[in-house]
Every structure is written in C-alpha cells, then in structure tokens.
XYZ file of N, CA and C in Angstrom:
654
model
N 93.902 -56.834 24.054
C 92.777 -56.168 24.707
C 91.662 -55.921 23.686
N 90.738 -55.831 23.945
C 89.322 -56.377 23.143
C 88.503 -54.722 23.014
N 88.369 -54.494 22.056
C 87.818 -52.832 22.061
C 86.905 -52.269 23.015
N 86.042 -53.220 23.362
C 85.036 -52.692 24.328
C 85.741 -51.993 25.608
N 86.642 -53.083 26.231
C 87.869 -52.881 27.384
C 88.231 -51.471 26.827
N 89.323 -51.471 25.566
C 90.117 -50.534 25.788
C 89.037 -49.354 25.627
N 87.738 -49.194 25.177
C 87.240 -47.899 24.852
C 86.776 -47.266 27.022
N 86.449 -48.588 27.221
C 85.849 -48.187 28.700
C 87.095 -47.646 29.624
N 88.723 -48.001 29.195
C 89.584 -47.589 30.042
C 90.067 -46.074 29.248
N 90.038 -46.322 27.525
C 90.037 -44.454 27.653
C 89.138 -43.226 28.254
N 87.733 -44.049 28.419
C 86.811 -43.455 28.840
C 87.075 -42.910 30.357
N 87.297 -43.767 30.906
C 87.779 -44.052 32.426
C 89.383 -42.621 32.482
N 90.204 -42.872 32.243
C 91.523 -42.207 31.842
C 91.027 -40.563 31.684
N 90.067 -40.480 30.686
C 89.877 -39.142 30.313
C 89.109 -38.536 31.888
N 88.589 -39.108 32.073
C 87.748 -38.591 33.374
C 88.645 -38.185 34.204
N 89.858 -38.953 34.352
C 91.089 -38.658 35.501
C 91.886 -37.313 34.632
N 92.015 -37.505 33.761
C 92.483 -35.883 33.239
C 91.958 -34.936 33.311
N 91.099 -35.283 33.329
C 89.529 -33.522 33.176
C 89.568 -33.285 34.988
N 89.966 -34.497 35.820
C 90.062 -33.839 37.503
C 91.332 -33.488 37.475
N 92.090 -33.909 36.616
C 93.505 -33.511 37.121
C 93.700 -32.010 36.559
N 92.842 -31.799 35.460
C 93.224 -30.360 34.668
C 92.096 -29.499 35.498
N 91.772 -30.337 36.605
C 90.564 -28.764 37.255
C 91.540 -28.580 38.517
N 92.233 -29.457 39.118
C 92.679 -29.158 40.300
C 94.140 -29.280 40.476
N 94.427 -28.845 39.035
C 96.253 -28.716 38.639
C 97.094 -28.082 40.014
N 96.304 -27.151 40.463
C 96.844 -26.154 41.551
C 96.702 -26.589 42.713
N 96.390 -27.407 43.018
C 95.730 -28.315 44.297
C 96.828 -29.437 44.795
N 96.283 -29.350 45.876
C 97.343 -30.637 46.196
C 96.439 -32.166 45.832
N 97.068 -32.737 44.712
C 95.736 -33.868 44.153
C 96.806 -35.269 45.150
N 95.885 -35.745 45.591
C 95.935 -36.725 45.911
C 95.791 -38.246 44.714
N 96.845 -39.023 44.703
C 96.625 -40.195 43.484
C 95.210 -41.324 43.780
N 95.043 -41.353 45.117
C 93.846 -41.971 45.409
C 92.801 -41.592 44.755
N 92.825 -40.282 44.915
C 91.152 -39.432 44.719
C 90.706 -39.595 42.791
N 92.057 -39.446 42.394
C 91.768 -39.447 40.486
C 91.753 -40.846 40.320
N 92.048 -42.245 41.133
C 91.609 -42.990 41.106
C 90.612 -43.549 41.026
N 89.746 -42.971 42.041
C 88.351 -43.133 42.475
C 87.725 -42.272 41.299
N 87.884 -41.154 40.952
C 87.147 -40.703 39.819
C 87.356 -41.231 38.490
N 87.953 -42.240 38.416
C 88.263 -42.965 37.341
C 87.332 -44.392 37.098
N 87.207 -44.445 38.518
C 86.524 -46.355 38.980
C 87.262 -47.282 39.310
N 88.587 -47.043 39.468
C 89.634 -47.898 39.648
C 90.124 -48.477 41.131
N 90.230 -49.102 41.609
C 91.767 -49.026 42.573
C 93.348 -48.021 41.969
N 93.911 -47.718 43.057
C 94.662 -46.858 42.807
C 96.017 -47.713 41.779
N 96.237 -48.984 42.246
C 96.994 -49.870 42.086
C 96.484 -50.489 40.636
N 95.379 -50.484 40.206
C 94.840 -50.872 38.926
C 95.149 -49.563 37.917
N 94.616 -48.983 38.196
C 94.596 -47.414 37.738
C 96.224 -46.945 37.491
N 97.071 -47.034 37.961
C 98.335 -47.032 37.137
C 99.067 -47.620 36.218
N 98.595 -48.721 35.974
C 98.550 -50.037 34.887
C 97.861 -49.071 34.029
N 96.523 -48.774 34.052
C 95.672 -48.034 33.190
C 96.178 -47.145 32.544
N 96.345 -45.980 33.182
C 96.984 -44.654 32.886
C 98.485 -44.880 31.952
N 99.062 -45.890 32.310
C 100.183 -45.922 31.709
C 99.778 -46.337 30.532
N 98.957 -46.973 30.476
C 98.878 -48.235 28.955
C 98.382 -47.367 27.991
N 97.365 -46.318 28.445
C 96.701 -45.233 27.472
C 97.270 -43.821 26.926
N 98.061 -43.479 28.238
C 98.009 -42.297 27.623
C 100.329 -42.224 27.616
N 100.814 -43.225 28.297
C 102.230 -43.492 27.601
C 102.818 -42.854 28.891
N 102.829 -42.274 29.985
C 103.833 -42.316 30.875
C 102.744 -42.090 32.305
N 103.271 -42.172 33.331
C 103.331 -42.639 34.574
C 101.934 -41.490 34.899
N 101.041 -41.852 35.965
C 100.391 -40.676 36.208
C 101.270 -39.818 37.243
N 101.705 -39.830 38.049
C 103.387 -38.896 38.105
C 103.714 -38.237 37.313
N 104.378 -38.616 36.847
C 105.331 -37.965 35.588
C 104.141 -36.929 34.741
N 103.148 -37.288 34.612
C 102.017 -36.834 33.791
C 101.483 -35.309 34.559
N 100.981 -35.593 35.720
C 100.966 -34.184 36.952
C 101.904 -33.332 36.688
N 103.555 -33.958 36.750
C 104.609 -32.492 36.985
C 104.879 -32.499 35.714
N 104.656 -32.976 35.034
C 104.461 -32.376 33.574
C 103.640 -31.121 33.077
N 102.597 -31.313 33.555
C 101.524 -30.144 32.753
C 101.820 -29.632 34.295
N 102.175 -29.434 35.429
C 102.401 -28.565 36.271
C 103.878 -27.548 35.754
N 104.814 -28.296 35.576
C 105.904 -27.503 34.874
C 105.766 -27.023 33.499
N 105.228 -27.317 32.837
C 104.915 -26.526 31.395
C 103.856 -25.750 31.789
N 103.049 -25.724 32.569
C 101.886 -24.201 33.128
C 103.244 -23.134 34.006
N 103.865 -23.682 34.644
C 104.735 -23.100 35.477
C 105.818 -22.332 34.296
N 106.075 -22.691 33.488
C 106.879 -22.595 31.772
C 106.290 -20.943 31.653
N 105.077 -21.282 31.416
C 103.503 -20.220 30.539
C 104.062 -19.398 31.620
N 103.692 -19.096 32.953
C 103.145 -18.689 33.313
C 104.569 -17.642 33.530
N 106.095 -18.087 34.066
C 107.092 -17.648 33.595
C 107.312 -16.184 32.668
N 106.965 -16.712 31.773
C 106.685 -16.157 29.880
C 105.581 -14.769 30.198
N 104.627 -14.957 30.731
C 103.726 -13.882 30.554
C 102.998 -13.292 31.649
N 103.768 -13.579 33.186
C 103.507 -12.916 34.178
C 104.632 -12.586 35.124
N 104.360 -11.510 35.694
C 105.342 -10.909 36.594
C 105.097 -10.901 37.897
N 105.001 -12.838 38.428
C 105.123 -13.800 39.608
C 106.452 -14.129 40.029
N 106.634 -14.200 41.265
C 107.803 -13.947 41.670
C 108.075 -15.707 41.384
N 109.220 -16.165 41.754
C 109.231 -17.960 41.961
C 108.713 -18.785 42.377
N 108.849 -17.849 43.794
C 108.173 -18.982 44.811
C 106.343 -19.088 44.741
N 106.136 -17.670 44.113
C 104.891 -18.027 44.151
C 104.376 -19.221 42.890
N 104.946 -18.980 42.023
C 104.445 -19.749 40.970
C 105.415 -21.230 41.342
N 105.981 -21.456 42.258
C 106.401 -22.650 42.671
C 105.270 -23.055 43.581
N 104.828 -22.783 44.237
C 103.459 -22.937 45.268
C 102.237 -23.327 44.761
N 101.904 -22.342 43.325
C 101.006 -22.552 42.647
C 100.921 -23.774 41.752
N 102.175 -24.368 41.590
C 102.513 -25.275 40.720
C 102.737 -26.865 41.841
N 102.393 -26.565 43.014
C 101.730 -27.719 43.661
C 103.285 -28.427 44.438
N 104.080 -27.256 44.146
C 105.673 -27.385 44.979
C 105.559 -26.704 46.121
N 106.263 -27.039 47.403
C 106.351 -26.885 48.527
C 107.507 -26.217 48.519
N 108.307 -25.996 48.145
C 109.377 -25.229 48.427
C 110.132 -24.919 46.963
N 110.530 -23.920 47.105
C 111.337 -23.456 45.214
C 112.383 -24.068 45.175
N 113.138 -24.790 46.349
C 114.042 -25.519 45.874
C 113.828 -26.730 44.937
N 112.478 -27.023 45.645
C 112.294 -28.532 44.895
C 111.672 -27.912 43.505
N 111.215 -27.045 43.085
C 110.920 -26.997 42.124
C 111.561 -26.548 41.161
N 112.760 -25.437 41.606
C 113.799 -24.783 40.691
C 115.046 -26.766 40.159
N 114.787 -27.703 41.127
C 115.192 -28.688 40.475
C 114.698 -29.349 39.675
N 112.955 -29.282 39.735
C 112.362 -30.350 39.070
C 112.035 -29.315 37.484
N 112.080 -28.270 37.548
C 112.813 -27.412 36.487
C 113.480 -27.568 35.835
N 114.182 -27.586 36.429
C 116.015 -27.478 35.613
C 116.219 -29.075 34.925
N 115.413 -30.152 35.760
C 115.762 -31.333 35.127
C 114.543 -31.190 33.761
N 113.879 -30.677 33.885
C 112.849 -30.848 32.564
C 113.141 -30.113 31.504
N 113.358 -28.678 32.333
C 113.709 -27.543 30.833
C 115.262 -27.620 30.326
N 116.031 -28.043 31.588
C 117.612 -28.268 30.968
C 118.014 -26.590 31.569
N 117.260 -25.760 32.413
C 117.660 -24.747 32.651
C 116.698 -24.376 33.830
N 117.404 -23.108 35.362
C 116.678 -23.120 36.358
C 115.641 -21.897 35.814
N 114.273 -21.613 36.631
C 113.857 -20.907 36.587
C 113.660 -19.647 36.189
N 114.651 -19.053 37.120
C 115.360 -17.834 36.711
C 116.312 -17.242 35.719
N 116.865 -18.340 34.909
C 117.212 -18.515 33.586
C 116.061 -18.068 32.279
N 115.124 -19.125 32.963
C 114.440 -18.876 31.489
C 113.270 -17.690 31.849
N 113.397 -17.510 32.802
C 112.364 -16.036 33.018
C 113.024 -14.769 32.293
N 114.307 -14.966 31.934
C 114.877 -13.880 31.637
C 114.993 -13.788 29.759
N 114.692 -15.209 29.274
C 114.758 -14.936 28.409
C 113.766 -14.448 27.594
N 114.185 -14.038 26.242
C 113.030 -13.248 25.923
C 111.413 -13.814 25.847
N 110.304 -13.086 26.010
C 109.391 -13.662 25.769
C 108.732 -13.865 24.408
N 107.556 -14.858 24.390
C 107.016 -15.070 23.079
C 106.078 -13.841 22.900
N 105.840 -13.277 24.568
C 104.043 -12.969 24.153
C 104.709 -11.151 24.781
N 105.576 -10.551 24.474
C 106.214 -9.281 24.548
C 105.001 -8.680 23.657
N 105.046 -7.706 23.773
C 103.779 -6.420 23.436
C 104.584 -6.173 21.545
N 105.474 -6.682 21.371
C 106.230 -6.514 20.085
C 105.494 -7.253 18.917
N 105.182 -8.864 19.613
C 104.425 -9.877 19.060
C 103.078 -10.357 18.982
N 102.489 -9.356 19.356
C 101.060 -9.221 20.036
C 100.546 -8.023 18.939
N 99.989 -8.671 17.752
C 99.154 -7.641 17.233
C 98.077 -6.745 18.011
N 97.173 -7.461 18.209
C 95.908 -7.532 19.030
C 95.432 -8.125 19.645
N 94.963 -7.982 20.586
C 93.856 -8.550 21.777
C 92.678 -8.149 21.716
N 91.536 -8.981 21.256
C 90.716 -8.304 22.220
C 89.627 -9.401 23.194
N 89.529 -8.669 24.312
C 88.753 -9.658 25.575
C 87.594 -9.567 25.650
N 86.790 -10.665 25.698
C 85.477 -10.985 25.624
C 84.858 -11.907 27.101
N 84.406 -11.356 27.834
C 84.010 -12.046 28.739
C 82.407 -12.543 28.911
N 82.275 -14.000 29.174
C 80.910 -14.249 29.134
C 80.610 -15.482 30.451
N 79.299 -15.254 30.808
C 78.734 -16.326 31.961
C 79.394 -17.722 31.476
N 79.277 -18.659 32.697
C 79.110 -20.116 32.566
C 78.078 -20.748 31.830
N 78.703 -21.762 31.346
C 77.785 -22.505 30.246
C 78.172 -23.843 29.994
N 76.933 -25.227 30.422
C 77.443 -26.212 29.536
C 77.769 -26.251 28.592
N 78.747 -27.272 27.843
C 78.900 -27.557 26.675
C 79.255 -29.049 26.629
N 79.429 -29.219 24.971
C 80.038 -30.594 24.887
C 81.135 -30.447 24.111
N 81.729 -31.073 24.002
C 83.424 -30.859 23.590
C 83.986 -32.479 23.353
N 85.021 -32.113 22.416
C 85.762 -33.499 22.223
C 87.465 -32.779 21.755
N 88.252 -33.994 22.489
C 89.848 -33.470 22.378
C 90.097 -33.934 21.562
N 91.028 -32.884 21.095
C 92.290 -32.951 20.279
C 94.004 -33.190 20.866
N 94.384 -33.826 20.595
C 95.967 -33.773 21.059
C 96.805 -34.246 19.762
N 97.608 -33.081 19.669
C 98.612 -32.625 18.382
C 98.903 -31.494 18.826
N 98.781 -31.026 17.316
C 99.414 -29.441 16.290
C 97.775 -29.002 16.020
N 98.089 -27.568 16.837
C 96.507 -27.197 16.859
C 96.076 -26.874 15.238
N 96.937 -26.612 14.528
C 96.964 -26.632 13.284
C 95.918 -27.831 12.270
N 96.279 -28.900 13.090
C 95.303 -30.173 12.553
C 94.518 -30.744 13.417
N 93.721 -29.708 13.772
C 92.542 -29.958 14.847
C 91.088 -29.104 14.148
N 91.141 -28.476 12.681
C 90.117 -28.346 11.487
C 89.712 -27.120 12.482
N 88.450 -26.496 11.514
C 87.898 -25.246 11.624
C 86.692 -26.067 11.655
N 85.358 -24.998 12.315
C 83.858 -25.646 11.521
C 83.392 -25.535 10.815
N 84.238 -24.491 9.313
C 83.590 -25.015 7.820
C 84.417 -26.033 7.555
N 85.436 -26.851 8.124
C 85.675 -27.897 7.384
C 84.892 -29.038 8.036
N 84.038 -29.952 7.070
C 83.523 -31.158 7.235
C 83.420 -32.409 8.024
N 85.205 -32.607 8.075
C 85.435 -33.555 8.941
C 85.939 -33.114 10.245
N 85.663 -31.615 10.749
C 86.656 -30.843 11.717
C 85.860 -31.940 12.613
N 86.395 -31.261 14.382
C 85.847 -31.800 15.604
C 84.119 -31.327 15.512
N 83.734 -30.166 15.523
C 82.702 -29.664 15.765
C 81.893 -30.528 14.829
N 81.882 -30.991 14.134
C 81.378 -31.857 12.813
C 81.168 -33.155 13.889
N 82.053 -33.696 14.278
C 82.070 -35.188 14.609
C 81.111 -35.021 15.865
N 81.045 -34.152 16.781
C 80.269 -34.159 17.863
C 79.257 -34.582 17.627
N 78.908 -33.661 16.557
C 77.080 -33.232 16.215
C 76.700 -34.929 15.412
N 77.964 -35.238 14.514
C 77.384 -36.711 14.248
C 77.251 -37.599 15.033
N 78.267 -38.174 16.147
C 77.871 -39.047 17.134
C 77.295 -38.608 18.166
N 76.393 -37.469 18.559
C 75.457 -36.995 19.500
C 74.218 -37.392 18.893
N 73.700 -37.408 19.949
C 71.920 -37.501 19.549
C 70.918 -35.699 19.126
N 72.140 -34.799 19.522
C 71.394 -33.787 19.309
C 70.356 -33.373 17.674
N 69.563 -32.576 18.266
C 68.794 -32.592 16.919
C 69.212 -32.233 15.416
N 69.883 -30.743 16.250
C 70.623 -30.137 14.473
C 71.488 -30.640 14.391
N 72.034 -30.866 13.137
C 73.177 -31.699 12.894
C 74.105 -30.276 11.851
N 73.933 -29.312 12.172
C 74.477 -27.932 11.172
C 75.224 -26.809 12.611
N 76.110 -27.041 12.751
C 77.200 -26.388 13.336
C 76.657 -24.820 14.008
N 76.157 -24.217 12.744
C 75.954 -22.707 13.065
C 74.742 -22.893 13.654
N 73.956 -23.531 14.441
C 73.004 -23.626 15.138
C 73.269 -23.360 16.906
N 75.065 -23.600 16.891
C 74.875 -23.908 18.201
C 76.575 -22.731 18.265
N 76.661 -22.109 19.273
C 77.606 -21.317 19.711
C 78.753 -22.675 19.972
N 79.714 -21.808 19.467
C 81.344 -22.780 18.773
C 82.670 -22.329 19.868
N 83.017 -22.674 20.213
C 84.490 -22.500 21.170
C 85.868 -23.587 21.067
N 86.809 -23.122 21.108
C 87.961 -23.708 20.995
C 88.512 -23.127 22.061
N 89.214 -24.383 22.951
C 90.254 -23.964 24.055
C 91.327 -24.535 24.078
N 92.644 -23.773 23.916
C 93.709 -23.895 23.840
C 94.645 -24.075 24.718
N 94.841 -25.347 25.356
C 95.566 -25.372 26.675
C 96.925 -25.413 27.039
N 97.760 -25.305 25.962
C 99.284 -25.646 26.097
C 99.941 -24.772 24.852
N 101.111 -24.193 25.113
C 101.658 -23.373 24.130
C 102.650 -24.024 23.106
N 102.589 -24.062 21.965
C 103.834 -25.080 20.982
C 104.805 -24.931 21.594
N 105.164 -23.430 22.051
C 106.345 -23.776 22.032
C 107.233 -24.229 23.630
N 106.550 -24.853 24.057
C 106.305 -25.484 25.623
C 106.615 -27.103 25.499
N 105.138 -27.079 25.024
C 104.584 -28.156 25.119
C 105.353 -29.316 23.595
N 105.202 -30.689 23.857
C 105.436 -30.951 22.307
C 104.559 -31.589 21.881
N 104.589 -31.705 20.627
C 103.729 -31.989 19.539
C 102.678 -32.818 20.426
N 102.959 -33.924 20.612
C 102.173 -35.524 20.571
C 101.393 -34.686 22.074
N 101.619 -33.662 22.750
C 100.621 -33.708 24.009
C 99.917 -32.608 23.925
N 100.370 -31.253 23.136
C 98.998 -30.444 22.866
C 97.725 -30.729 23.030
N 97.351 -30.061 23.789
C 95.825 -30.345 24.141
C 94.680 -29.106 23.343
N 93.380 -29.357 22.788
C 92.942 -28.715 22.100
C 91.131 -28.850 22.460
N 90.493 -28.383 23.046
C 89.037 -28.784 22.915
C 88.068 -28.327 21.976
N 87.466 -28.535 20.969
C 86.042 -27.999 20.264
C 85.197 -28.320 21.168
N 84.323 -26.799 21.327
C 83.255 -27.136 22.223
C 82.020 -26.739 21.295
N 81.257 -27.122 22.395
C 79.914 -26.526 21.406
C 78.422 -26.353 22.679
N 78.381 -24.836 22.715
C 76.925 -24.742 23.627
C 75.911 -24.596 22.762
N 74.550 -24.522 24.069
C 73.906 -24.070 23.419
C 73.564 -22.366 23.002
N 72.801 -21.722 22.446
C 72.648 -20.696 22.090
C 71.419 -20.337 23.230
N 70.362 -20.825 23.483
C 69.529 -20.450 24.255
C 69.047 -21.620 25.041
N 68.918 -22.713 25.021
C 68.740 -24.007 26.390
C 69.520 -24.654 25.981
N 69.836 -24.396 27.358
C 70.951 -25.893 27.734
C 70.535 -27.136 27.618
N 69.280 -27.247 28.356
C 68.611 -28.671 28.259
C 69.222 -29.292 26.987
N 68.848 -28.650 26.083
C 68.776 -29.631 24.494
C 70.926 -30.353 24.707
N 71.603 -29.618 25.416
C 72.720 -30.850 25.443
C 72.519 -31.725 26.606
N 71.948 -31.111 27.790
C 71.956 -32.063 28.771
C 71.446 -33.821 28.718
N 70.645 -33.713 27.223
C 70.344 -34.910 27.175
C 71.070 -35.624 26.445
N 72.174 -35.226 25.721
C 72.793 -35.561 24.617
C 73.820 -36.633 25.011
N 74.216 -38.083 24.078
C 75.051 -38.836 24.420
C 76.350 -38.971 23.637
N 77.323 -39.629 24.555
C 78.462 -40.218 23.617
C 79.125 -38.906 23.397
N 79.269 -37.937 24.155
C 79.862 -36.408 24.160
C 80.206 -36.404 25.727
N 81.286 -36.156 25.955
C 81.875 -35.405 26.898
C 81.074 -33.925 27.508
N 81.097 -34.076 28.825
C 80.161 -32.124 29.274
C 81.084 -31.836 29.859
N 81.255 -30.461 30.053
C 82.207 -29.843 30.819
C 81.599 -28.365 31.267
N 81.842 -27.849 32.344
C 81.271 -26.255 32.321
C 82.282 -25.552 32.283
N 82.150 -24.699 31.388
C 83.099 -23.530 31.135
C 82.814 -22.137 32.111
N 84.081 -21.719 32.416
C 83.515 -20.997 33.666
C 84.131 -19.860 33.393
C-alpha cells in the first residue's frame, strides 16, 4: 500500500473513532460510522481492521466494557443501569460479555477494592469552563510518553509545526490534555491521550488552520 492510500485510510478510520467515541452510549449503527468514514460498510471493515488491528466489533465492546470497567470503580450505578448505558440490552448479555473480557462478572469486580477510594485521592480540584474549538492530535500508549509542553518534541509542539497557525510558541494558546482510558483498565498499546490546543480569545485564528484535527470540547 502506497503512503498516500494508507495516510487517506488513517485519516478516514480516525473520523470513525471520533463518531464512535461521541456516541459510545448510543445505539451506533455499523452503517452510519461507515458513511462517516466515506466507505461502504463492506469496504470499511477491511479498513478498520488493517489500521487500527481488530474488528470494528470487537473495537465498540471494547471501549464500551472498559468505560463500563471505569464506571464500576467510581460510581454507585446499579448494573443494569450501566449495562444499558453501555449499549447492552439486557445485564445478562452484558454480565457475559464481561465476564468473557475481564475473566470475572460484574458484580465481582464492583466489589473489589477501588483505585479512586477517597484514601488515594490526594486532591481534586474542579474547574469548569464553556465550549471551545480546538485542535488536538492523539496519542495512544503510556500517558507517560505522550511529553509535556516544555518539552520540544511533545504533541503540543508538533501541532503548532504542521499547522498553518501563526504562533508557533505554545504559551500563546490555552493547552489541554484529555485522558480517556485508565492504565489500569485499559492496556498499554490502546490508551488514548489528546493534546489540545484553543484559542485564548478567537477562535477564528484555528478555524482556518490545516492538517490538525477540530473537535469541540464541551
């Protein structure tokens, strides 16, 4: 496969993840992330497989059962609801499709201890702010090697070089990192990680910007 191809089918691929990670809770239809991809549905699984390494199936109740994992861990949701929410129709089917992933049912691992107990939790503190474009580029690893923005070669660095935006100096533009999967959930190779980057006072100045991913943060 010839780079141009494979860059236009990661391009293509990522688009079907960014619908699949907005409407995780939804009942997604495989047609529809097709179509937001450019594909036939029947092409588009050839695709998905070749890029990102397993089935777009398998890929859905994946990050549906590791959110269903999280959500376990640090809320006091009964089963069925967080079986519902997790795009299962009934807790049977999901206390199985559970048990085959974690190696244990539901109600097992709800009981065990948590990561995020008030014991392990130095501090919090919550910051809430409006919607805002940004531009962003992923990471998938060890959030660990996904750099800071005084380091050089971090993400926030690479944006600003392959964008057309004007400043090319980091502290010009309001900085965000979003953290979508927990280590100890998730494994290594699928951690998901975004550097974002808004603007500070117009948006415009990204709206024109290329070769960057947009997303609204809400």
């Amino acid at each position: 496969m010839n780079k141009k191809r494979f860059d236009t089918y990661c391009e293509s691929t990522f688009k079907a993840i960014i619908y699949i990670q907005n409407n995780i809770e939804e009942n997604i239809d495989l047609s529809d992330i097709a179509k937001e991809a450019g594909y036939s549905l029947y092409h588009f699984h050839r695709i998905f497989k070749k890029i990102i390494g397993e089935s777009l199936k398998s890929y859905i109740r994946r990050i549906r059962l590791e959110n269903a994992a999280f959500t376990l861990q640090i809320q006091n949701k009964s089963i069925i609801d967080i079986a519902l929410d997790s795009g299962f129709y009934t807790p049977e089917t999901f206390s199985k499709a559970f048990n085959k992933y974690f190696g244990k049912l539901p109600s097992k691992y709800k009981n065990k201890v948590s990561l995020y107990n008030d014991s392990n939790i130095s501090s919090i503190k919550k910051v809430f702010f409006t919607g805002r474009t940004c531009i962003f580029r992923r990471h998938t690893g060890l959030y660990t090697k996904s750099g800071t923005p005084y380091e050089k070669n971090s993400l926030w660095h690479s944006i600003l070089l392959q964008s057309d935006l004007a400043s090319k100096n980091v502290w010009d533009y309001e900085l965000f990192g979003i953290s979508h999967d927990d280590p100890s959930i998730t494994s290594e190779k699928n951690i998901r990680y975004d550097a974002c980057i808004a603007a500070k006072n117009d948006e415009k100045q990204l709206l024109c910007s290329k070769n960057c991913k947009k997303v609204f943060i809400l």
